[in-house]
Amino acid sequence: MPFSTPEARPGNGNGNGNGHPKLGPVAIVGLGYVGLPTALALLGGASQITGYDISEDRLRAIESGDVDLSELDRARLTAARSDDSFRLTTDAAALAEADAVIICVPTPVDERHVPDLVALTSACQTVVARAHPGQTIILTSTSFVGTTRQLLVEPLRQRGLTVGTDVYVAFSPERIDPGNHDHVQRETPRVVGGISTNCSGQAARVIGALTDSVYLVSSPEAAELTKLYENIFRAVSLALANEFSDVCATLGLDPIEVTLAAGTKPYGFLAAFPGPGVGGHCIPCDPHYLLWQLRDANRPTPLIEQAMQAIHARPARVVERAAEVLAAEGRSLDGAKVIVVGVSYKAGVSDVRESPALPLIDGLAERGAEVAYHDPLVPAIKTAHGRVLSNVAVPSGAGWDLAIIQVVHPATDYSWVQDCPRVLDATYLFDAAAHRSVV
């Protein structure tokens, strides 16, 4: 159900805390792609914001401004660096000074798609050790259903703190969309599920400083599964979109045209577009937290499993299509000079986590291709197979047998691609080379 903050009052005019009373001191644990924007969004909405991270390198990068942020958050960071209410630290003792603690650490999977809970477990232990009566603790990191109780509630109880009376614990899944300026935190609804009604109310008050819309569910488990459902829905949709693009190729049709036409239906259809694969922190990883949990319960989920297998296999399909494009002109991937255009996982960001470009490069190299890449946002990469490559800053189009368009960044000059003799567009949207083929 929707939550309304009591004692609402106007904000201070900076776009933060509008309609919500100002919070006391808040600590953010983990200053990555979720934690840093969360901390910056609280400027003006909390009396003190403490950003805690175990990495001194990360704090130095933040202090120098050498971090991936939207224009809005970059402006906030500039303001924060001269604001006494904003501080960065590697000293976990600072967490004890906060009225509220928001945990925002990564939850990746390993090479076998098994959840890697090292960072999350360590962060929760750190928070629990410094929790005090009256404190609100909110977990935002995506994980398996039951994580909040296992890593926060039970350890707090063992410390002698009663959740719901002494401390307030809830799960509120992050909804950060890096590189997408249309989805700002203030306008993105957030879900909150507390251990008790008191926990939900306290947590919703904190999350309400970040967004104008808070939706309460009955438990942290409901909120945890909500996040997994969101990303599984997207994974299944993208797997279908990629498969449908192959259907369109067989029938000689444009999958983008067909998808846009289907999207004119005002109900019952949500458009997803094909691409070279799926990367980033969420979709390639998060569904495996549920699959891992359900395997232990002997509960089959064939649709989700097939979607994740299809997502994992997509870069290999791009490799195969590259071989087909070259073979059509009597060439082979073996010995071909191939440049991959864009290696981050999505447009407008420098993040290469789970980027389909990495297995794509490995796959091309294993077929004998001489592979390089061009991405002005990513100076160097290391693939899963240990290949280390540096960005080709000024590529000459005529110097390559094939260019594969993997991601296209805004405000970037790709006119050189027109001079490549062969162009394979894995985004389906690249219009700077009239002679392109698509996957």
Short mmCIF file of C-alpha atoms in Angstrom, two decimals:
data_model
loop_
_atom_site.label_atom_id
_atom_site.label_comp_id
_atom_site.label_asym_id
_atom_site.label_seq_id
_atom_site.Cartn_x
_atom_site.Cartn_y
_atom_site.Cartn_z
CA MET A 1 0.00 0.00 0.00
CA PRO A 2 1.16 3.60 -0.52
CA PHE A 3 2.87 5.27 2.42
CA SER A 4 2.36 8.87 3.50
CA THR A 5 4.92 10.55 5.73
CA PRO A 6 3.35 12.27 8.75
CA GLU A 7 4.17 15.86 9.54
CA ALA A 8 4.97 16.64 5.94
CA ARG A 9 6.43 20.04 5.30
CA PRO A 10 7.96 21.84 2.32
CA GLY A 11 11.59 21.11 1.52
CA ASN A 12 14.37 23.65 1.41
CA GLY A 13 14.08 24.30 -2.31
CA ASN A 14 16.93 22.04 -3.52
CA GLY A 15 14.67 19.24 -4.72
CA ASN A 16 15.47 16.96 -1.78
CA GLY A 17 13.17 16.15 1.07
CA ASN A 18 10.17 17.88 -0.49
CA GLY A 19 7.13 17.16 1.61
CA HIS A 20 9.13 15.24 4.20
CA PRO A 21 10.60 16.22 7.56
CA LYS A 22 14.39 16.42 7.56
CA LEU A 23 16.16 13.29 8.74
CA GLY A 24 18.85 13.06 11.37
CA PRO A 25 22.27 11.58 10.55
CA VAL A 26 22.23 8.88 7.86
CA ALA A 27 25.07 6.51 6.93
CA ILE A 28 25.41 4.82 3.55
CA VAL A 29 27.37 1.55 3.52
CA GLY A 30 28.95 1.00 0.12
CA LEU A 31 29.55 3.87 -2.31
CA GLY A 32 29.20 2.17 -5.66
CA TYR A 33 26.69 2.83 -8.43
CA VAL A 34 23.81 2.69 -5.89
CA GLY A 35 25.35 3.98 -2.67
CA LEU A 36 26.93 7.15 -4.02
CA PRO A 37 23.80 8.45 -5.81
CA THR A 38 21.79 7.54 -2.70
CA ALA A 39 24.12 9.54 -0.47
CA LEU A 40 24.03 12.51 -2.85
CA ALA A 41 20.24 12.41 -3.09
CA LEU A 42 20.06 12.92 0.69
CA LEU A 43 21.85 16.27 0.54
CA GLY A 44 19.56 18.76 2.23
CA GLY A 45 17.31 15.95 3.44
CA ALA A 46 19.46 14.75 6.37
CA SER A 47 21.41 16.62 9.02
CA GLN A 48 24.53 14.55 8.29
CA ILE A 49 25.35 12.11 5.49
CA THR A 50 28.21 9.69 6.09
CA GLY A 51 29.42 7.62 3.16
CA TYR A 52 31.27 4.53 4.35
CA ASP A 53 33.29 2.26 2.07
CA ILE A 54 36.12 -0.18 2.76
CA SER A 55 38.00 0.97 -0.37
CA GLU A 56 40.28 3.99 0.07
CA ASP A 57 40.73 4.03 -3.71
CA ARG A 58 36.99 4.44 -4.17
CA LEU A 59 36.87 7.33 -1.71
CA ARG A 60 39.78 9.03 -3.47
CA ALA A 61 37.99 8.63 -6.81
CA ILE A 62 34.84 10.20 -5.34
CA GLU A 63 36.80 13.07 -3.82
CA SER A 64 38.47 13.76 -7.17
CA GLY A 65 35.20 13.44 -9.09
CA ASP A 66 36.55 10.52 -11.15
CA VAL A 67 33.34 8.48 -10.94
CA ASP A 68 30.46 7.51 -13.23
CA LEU A 69 27.52 9.80 -12.41
CA SER A 70 24.61 11.50 -14.12
CA GLU A 71 24.90 15.24 -14.74
CA LEU A 72 22.53 15.89 -11.84
CA ASP A 73 24.53 13.73 -9.43
CA ARG A 74 27.83 15.16 -10.66
CA ALA A 75 26.54 18.62 -9.75
CA ARG A 76 25.45 17.27 -6.37
CA LEU A 77 28.89 15.77 -5.80
CA THR A 78 30.52 19.12 -6.53
CA ALA A 79 28.25 20.72 -3.95
CA ALA A 80 28.78 17.89 -1.45
CA ARG A 81 32.56 18.23 -1.47
CA SER A 82 32.22 21.68 0.09
CA ASP A 83 29.34 20.77 2.41
CA ASP A 84 30.18 20.01 6.04
CA SER A 85 27.14 17.75 6.31
CA PHE A 86 28.66 15.28 3.82
CA ARG A 87 31.66 13.14 4.76
CA LEU A 88 33.42 10.05 3.43
CA THR A 89 35.18 7.51 5.63
CA THR A 90 36.66 4.03 5.84
CA ASP A 91 36.12 4.03 9.60
CA ALA A 92 33.17 1.78 10.46
CA ALA A 93 32.90 3.41 13.89
CA ALA A 94 31.11 6.29 12.18
CA LEU A 95 28.08 4.02 11.62
CA ALA A 96 27.30 4.16 15.32
CA GLU A 97 26.61 7.89 15.02
CA ALA A 98 23.79 7.43 12.50
CA ASP A 99 20.06 7.35 13.15
CA ALA A 100 19.62 5.37 9.95
CA VAL A 101 21.95 3.08 7.99
CA ILE A 102 21.35 2.16 4.35
CA ILE A 103 23.29 -0.85 3.04
CA CYS A 104 24.16 -0.64 -0.67
CA VAL A 105 26.82 -3.23 -1.47
CA PRO A 106 27.18 -5.39 -4.60
CA THR A 107 25.71 -8.90 -4.81
CA PRO A 108 27.40 -10.56 -7.80
CA VAL A 109 27.49 -14.19 -8.87
CA ASP A 110 30.60 -16.28 -9.49
CA GLU A 111 31.60 -17.98 -12.75
CA ARG A 112 29.18 -20.83 -11.95
CA HIS A 113 26.32 -18.35 -11.40
CA VAL A 114 26.32 -19.06 -7.65
CA PRO A 115 25.59 -16.02 -5.44
CA ASP A 116 28.69 -14.35 -4.02
CA LEU A 117 27.60 -13.10 -0.60
CA VAL A 118 31.02 -12.11 0.74
CA ALA A 119 30.56 -8.33 0.47
CA LEU A 120 26.96 -8.41 1.68
CA THR A 121 27.69 -10.65 4.66
CA SER A 122 30.67 -8.52 5.70
CA ALA A 123 28.67 -5.29 5.39
CA CYS A 124 25.80 -6.63 7.47
CA GLN A 125 28.19 -7.87 10.15
CA THR A 126 29.80 -4.44 10.28
CA VAL A 127 26.42 -2.71 10.64
CA VAL A 128 25.09 -5.13 13.25
CA ALA A 129 28.22 -4.74 15.39
CA ARG A 130 27.62 -0.98 15.61
CA ALA A 131 23.83 -0.89 15.77
CA HIS A 132 22.26 0.96 18.69
CA PRO A 133 18.73 1.38 20.08
CA GLY A 134 16.61 3.70 17.99
CA GLN A 135 18.54 3.04 14.78
CA THR A 136 16.84 2.16 11.48
CA ILE A 137 18.69 -0.30 9.22
CA ILE A 138 17.65 -0.67 5.59
CA LEU A 139 19.07 -3.27 3.23
CA THR A 140 18.83 -2.37 -0.48
CA SER A 141 21.17 -4.95 -2.06
CA THR A 142 19.42 -7.56 -4.21
CA SER A 143 19.64 -11.03 -2.71
CA PHE A 144 17.74 -14.25 -2.03
CA VAL A 145 14.45 -14.26 -0.16
CA GLY A 146 15.15 -14.32 3.56
CA THR A 147 18.43 -12.41 3.43
CA THR A 148 17.24 -9.57 5.67
CA ARG A 149 16.21 -11.91 8.47
CA GLN A 150 19.29 -14.11 8.12
CA LEU A 151 21.96 -11.41 7.92
CA LEU A 152 20.39 -8.64 10.03
CA VAL A 153 17.49 -9.70 12.23
CA GLU A 154 19.00 -12.84 13.74
CA PRO A 155 22.46 -11.31 14.40
CA LEU A 156 20.79 -8.28 16.01
CA ARG A 157 18.77 -10.59 18.23
CA GLN A 158 21.96 -12.38 19.25
CA ARG A 159 23.34 -8.99 20.27
CA GLY A 160 20.34 -8.54 22.55
CA LEU A 161 18.49 -6.01 20.37
CA THR A 162 14.79 -6.57 19.70
CA VAL A 163 13.87 -5.70 16.12
CA GLY A 164 10.73 -3.60 16.00
CA THR A 165 11.29 -2.18 19.48
CA ASP A 166 14.99 -1.43 19.94
CA VAL A 167 15.98 -1.22 16.27
CA TYR A 168 14.01 -1.06 13.03
CA VAL A 169 14.91 -3.28 10.08
CA ALA A 170 13.53 -3.33 6.54
CA PHE A 171 14.36 -4.23 2.97
CA SER A 172 13.90 -1.64 0.22
CA PRO A 173 15.29 -2.77 -3.14
CA GLU A 174 17.39 -0.23 -5.02
CA ARG A 175 16.00 1.18 -8.24
CA ILE A 176 18.94 2.96 -9.82
CA ASP A 177 19.19 3.00 -13.62
CA PRO A 178 22.75 4.13 -14.52
CA GLY A 179 23.03 6.18 -17.68
CA ASN A 180 19.28 6.75 -17.97
CA HIS A 181 18.50 10.37 -17.21
CA ASP A 182 14.75 9.77 -17.49
CA HIS A 183 14.68 7.69 -14.30
CA VAL A 184 15.71 9.92 -11.42
CA GLN A 185 15.37 8.72 -7.84
CA ARG A 186 12.90 11.38 -6.80
CA GLU A 187 10.41 10.21 -9.44
CA THR A 188 10.98 6.48 -9.07
CA PRO A 189 8.68 4.70 -6.59
CA ARG A 190 10.34 2.54 -3.93
CA VAL A 191 9.08 -0.59 -2.21
CA VAL A 192 9.62 -1.07 1.54
CA GLY A 193 9.04 -4.23 3.55
CA GLY A 194 9.73 -4.10 7.28
CA ILE A 195 9.96 -6.79 9.94
CA SER A 196 7.03 -5.12 11.70
CA THR A 197 4.65 -2.23 11.15
CA ASN A 198 6.95 0.02 13.18
CA CYS A 199 9.92 -1.07 11.08
CA SER A 200 8.07 -0.34 7.86
CA GLY A 201 7.06 3.11 9.04
CA GLN A 202 10.56 4.07 10.18
CA ALA A 203 12.17 2.76 7.00
CA ALA A 204 9.56 4.41 4.76
CA ARG A 205 10.30 7.75 6.41
CA VAL A 206 13.97 7.38 5.47
CA ILE A 207 13.30 6.15 1.92
CA GLY A 208 10.74 8.94 1.59
CA ALA A 209 13.63 11.40 1.62
CA LEU A 210 14.73 9.85 -1.69
CA THR A 211 11.44 9.46 -3.52
CA ASP A 212 7.95 10.95 -3.59
CA SER A 213 6.33 7.50 -3.72
CA VAL A 214 6.86 4.72 -1.17
CA TYR A 215 4.88 1.48 -1.45
CA LEU A 216 4.67 -0.76 1.63
CA VAL A 217 4.53 -4.55 1.47
CA SER A 218 3.89 -6.95 4.32
CA SER A 219 7.42 -8.21 4.92
CA PRO A 220 11.05 -7.97 3.84
CA GLU A 221 10.59 -11.29 2.04
CA ALA A 222 7.86 -9.77 -0.14
CA ALA A 223 10.14 -6.83 -0.96
CA GLU A 224 13.08 -9.14 -1.69
CA LEU A 225 11.02 -11.22 -4.11
CA THR A 226 9.62 -8.04 -5.68
CA LYS A 227 13.11 -7.05 -6.77
CA LEU A 228 13.88 -10.49 -8.13
CA TYR A 229 10.60 -10.55 -10.05
CA GLU A 230 11.33 -7.15 -11.59
CA ASN A 231 14.67 -8.28 -12.98
CA ILE A 232 13.49 -11.76 -13.97
CA PHE A 233 10.64 -10.17 -15.93
CA ARG A 234 13.18 -8.04 -17.75
CA ALA A 235 15.48 -11.01 -18.36
CA VAL A 236 12.68 -13.10 -19.87
CA SER A 237 11.55 -10.15 -22.01
CA LEU A 238 15.07 -9.56 -23.36
CA ALA A 239 15.62 -13.25 -24.06
CA LEU A 240 12.35 -13.25 -26.01
CA ALA A 241 13.32 -10.08 -27.89
CA ASN A 242 16.62 -11.64 -28.95
CA GLU A 243 14.91 -14.83 -30.05
CA PHE A 244 12.28 -12.85 -31.92
CA SER A 245 15.01 -10.95 -33.76
CA ASP A 246 16.20 -14.31 -35.12
CA VAL A 247 12.63 -15.06 -36.17
CA CYS A 248 12.50 -11.75 -38.00
CA ALA A 249 15.79 -12.51 -39.74
CA THR A 250 14.41 -15.81 -40.98
CA LEU A 251 11.35 -14.03 -42.36
CA GLY A 252 13.29 -11.09 -43.80
CA LEU A 253 11.75 -8.50 -41.46
CA ASP A 254 13.12 -5.73 -39.25
CA PRO A 255 12.69 -6.63 -35.55
CA ILE A 256 12.81 -2.97 -34.50
CA GLU A 257 9.98 -2.06 -36.88
CA VAL A 258 7.89 -4.99 -35.68
CA THR A 259 8.55 -4.23 -32.00
CA LEU A 260 7.68 -0.55 -32.37
CA ALA A 261 4.48 -1.49 -34.18
CA ALA A 262 3.51 -3.98 -31.46
CA GLY A 263 4.25 -1.30 -28.88
CA THR A 264 1.44 0.88 -30.21
CA LYS A 265 -0.99 -1.47 -28.46
CA PRO A 266 -1.94 0.38 -25.25
CA TYR A 267 -2.38 -2.78 -23.18
CA GLY A 268 -0.93 -6.27 -22.89
CA PHE A 269 2.46 -5.57 -24.53
CA LEU A 270 5.67 -4.14 -23.08
CA ALA A 271 8.39 -3.56 -25.65
CA ALA A 272 11.88 -5.00 -25.26
CA PHE A 273 14.52 -4.64 -27.97
CA PRO A 274 17.14 -7.14 -29.13
CA GLY A 275 20.85 -6.57 -28.69
CA PRO A 276 24.26 -8.23 -28.35
CA GLY A 277 23.51 -9.61 -24.90
CA VAL A 278 22.65 -8.43 -21.42
CA GLY A 279 25.15 -6.94 -18.99
CA GLY A 280 25.40 -4.92 -15.82
CA HIS A 281 24.85 -5.54 -12.16
CA CYS A 282 21.23 -6.74 -12.23
CA ILE A 283 19.74 -8.80 -15.03
CA PRO A 284 22.60 -11.24 -15.68
CA CYS A 285 23.08 -11.82 -11.93
CA ASP A 286 19.96 -11.27 -9.84
CA PRO A 287 17.76 -14.07 -11.28
CA HIS A 288 20.43 -16.56 -10.24
CA TYR A 289 19.81 -15.68 -6.58
CA LEU A 290 16.28 -17.07 -6.93
CA LEU A 291 17.32 -20.02 -9.12
CA TRP A 292 19.99 -20.94 -6.55
CA GLN A 293 17.48 -20.78 -3.71
CA LEU A 294 14.83 -22.78 -5.59
CA ARG A 295 17.29 -25.50 -6.60
CA ASP A 296 17.81 -26.19 -2.90
CA ALA A 297 14.02 -26.46 -2.58
CA ASN A 298 13.83 -28.81 -5.62
CA ARG A 299 11.50 -26.36 -7.31
CA PRO A 300 11.98 -26.28 -11.12
CA THR A 301 11.58 -22.97 -12.96
CA PRO A 302 12.07 -23.96 -16.61
CA LEU A 303 11.04 -20.63 -18.15
CA ILE A 304 13.45 -18.59 -16.01
CA GLU A 305 16.23 -21.12 -16.46
CA GLN A 306 15.82 -21.13 -20.26
CA ALA A 307 15.78 -17.32 -20.37
CA MET A 308 19.04 -17.10 -18.42
CA GLN A 309 20.66 -19.75 -20.61
CA ALA A 310 19.60 -17.78 -23.71
CA ILE A 311 21.01 -14.54 -22.27
CA HIS A 312 24.30 -16.27 -21.47
CA ALA A 313 24.49 -17.68 -25.02
CA ARG A 314 23.71 -14.45 -26.87
CA PRO A 315 27.31 -13.22 -27.36
CA ALA A 316 28.13 -16.57 -28.98
CA ARG A 317 25.34 -15.91 -31.47
CA VAL A 318 26.97 -12.57 -32.33
CA VAL A 319 30.27 -14.39 -32.93
CA GLU A 320 28.52 -16.84 -35.23
CA ARG A 321 26.83 -14.01 -37.11
CA ALA A 322 30.22 -12.29 -37.52
CA ALA A 323 31.53 -15.47 -39.12
CA GLU A 324 28.51 -15.52 -41.46
CA VAL A 325 29.04 -11.91 -42.56
CA LEU A 326 32.67 -12.60 -43.42
CA ALA A 327 31.89 -15.95 -45.06
CA ALA A 328 29.38 -14.26 -47.38
CA GLU A 329 32.39 -12.58 -49.00
CA GLY A 330 34.67 -15.59 -48.90
CA ARG A 331 36.47 -14.56 -45.71
CA SER A 332 37.00 -16.33 -42.41
CA LEU A 333 37.10 -15.16 -38.82
CA ASP A 334 40.45 -16.90 -38.56
CA GLY A 335 42.97 -14.15 -39.22
CA ALA A 336 40.36 -11.40 -39.64
CA LYS A 337 40.95 -7.99 -38.04
CA VAL A 338 37.83 -7.23 -35.97
CA ILE A 339 37.10 -4.14 -33.92
CA VAL A 340 34.34 -4.18 -31.30
CA VAL A 341 32.70 -0.77 -31.00
CA GLY A 342 31.70 -0.10 -27.38
CA VAL A 343 32.53 -2.51 -24.54
CA SER A 344 30.56 -1.16 -21.58
CA TYR A 345 27.35 -2.98 -20.74
CA LYS A 346 25.09 -0.09 -21.80
CA ALA A 347 25.22 3.31 -23.45
CA GLY A 348 26.51 6.28 -21.49
CA VAL A 349 28.34 4.37 -18.73
CA SER A 350 31.88 3.06 -18.29
CA ASP A 351 30.81 -0.03 -16.34
CA VAL A 352 31.89 -3.31 -17.96
CA ARG A 353 30.49 -5.67 -15.31
CA GLU A 354 28.93 -8.66 -17.06
CA SER A 355 29.22 -6.78 -20.36
CA PRO A 356 28.43 -9.05 -23.33
CA ALA A 357 31.43 -7.44 -25.05
CA LEU A 358 33.78 -9.50 -22.85
CA PRO A 359 32.60 -12.99 -23.92
CA LEU A 360 32.16 -11.61 -27.44
CA ILE A 361 35.85 -10.65 -27.58
CA ASP A 362 36.88 -14.02 -26.13
CA GLY A 363 34.69 -15.83 -28.63
CA LEU A 364 36.11 -13.93 -31.59
CA ALA A 365 39.68 -14.54 -30.42
CA GLU A 366 39.02 -18.25 -29.97
CA ARG A 367 37.92 -18.37 -33.61
CA GLY A 368 41.27 -16.89 -34.61
CA ALA A 369 40.29 -13.25 -35.07
CA GLU A 370 42.65 -10.40 -34.27
CA VAL A 371 40.41 -8.39 -31.93
CA ALA A 372 40.59 -4.80 -30.71
CA TYR A 373 38.01 -2.39 -29.32
CA HIS A 374 37.05 1.27 -29.34
CA ASP A 375 35.28 2.80 -26.37
CA PRO A 376 36.14 6.34 -25.20
CA LEU A 377 34.66 5.62 -21.76
CA VAL A 378 36.70 2.49 -21.07
CA PRO A 379 40.51 2.84 -21.26
CA ALA A 380 41.27 -0.86 -20.74
CA ILE A 381 39.55 -4.21 -20.16
CA LYS A 382 40.35 -7.70 -18.99
CA THR A 383 38.12 -10.50 -20.24
CA ALA A 384 37.08 -13.60 -18.34
CA HIS A 385 39.73 -15.55 -20.22
CA GLY A 386 42.43 -13.11 -19.15
CA ARG A 387 42.80 -11.11 -22.35
CA VAL A 388 43.93 -7.56 -21.62
CA LEU A 389 43.13 -4.92 -24.24
CA SER A 390 43.47 -1.14 -24.39
CA ASN A 391 41.14 1.24 -26.14
CA VAL A 392 42.01 2.10 -29.74
CA ALA A 393 41.50 5.82 -29.32
CA VAL A 394 41.46 6.85 -33.01
CA PRO A 395 40.56 3.85 -35.14
CA SER A 396 40.79 3.95 -38.91
CA GLY A 397 37.76 2.32 -40.44
CA ALA A 398 39.58 0.98 -43.48
CA GLY A 399 42.04 -0.87 -41.27
CA TRP A 400 39.50 -3.49 -40.14
CA ASP A 401 37.89 -6.41 -41.89
CA LEU A 402 34.82 -6.12 -39.67
CA ALA A 403 33.40 -3.70 -37.11
CA ILE A 404 30.90 -5.08 -34.60
CA ILE A 405 28.66 -2.45 -33.02
CA GLN A 406 28.17 -3.58 -29.41
CA VAL A 407 27.09 -0.35 -27.69
CA VAL A 408 26.78 3.23 -28.94
CA HIS A 409 27.53 6.07 -26.51
CA PRO A 410 25.78 9.44 -26.84
CA ALA A 411 27.73 12.42 -28.20
CA THR A 412 30.41 10.15 -29.70
CA ASP A 413 31.72 10.37 -33.26
CA TYR A 414 31.31 7.08 -35.11
CA SER A 415 31.69 8.46 -38.63
CA TRP A 416 34.88 6.39 -39.10
CA VAL A 417 32.79 3.21 -39.06
CA GLN A 418 31.41 4.08 -42.51
CA ASP A 419 34.88 3.31 -43.92
CA CYS A 420 34.87 -0.24 -42.54
CA PRO A 421 34.22 -2.70 -45.39
CA ARG A 422 31.85 -4.76 -43.22
CA VAL A 423 29.74 -3.66 -40.26
CA LEU A 424 27.73 -5.96 -38.02
CA ASP A 425 25.21 -4.03 -35.94
CA ALA A 426 24.35 -5.95 -32.78
CA THR A 427 22.33 -2.99 -31.44
CA TYR A 428 19.98 -2.96 -34.47
CA LEU A 429 19.92 0.85 -34.19
CA PHE A 430 23.26 1.99 -35.65
CA ASP A 431 22.63 4.35 -38.59
CA ALA A 432 26.16 5.67 -39.26
CA ALA A 433 26.98 2.92 -41.78
CA ALA A 434 24.48 2.35 -44.57
CA HIS A 435 26.02 -0.99 -45.53
CA ARG A 436 25.58 -2.57 -42.09
CA SER A 437 24.25 -6.04 -41.44
CA VAL A 438 22.37 -6.93 -38.27
CA VAL A 439 22.61 -9.92 -35.99
#
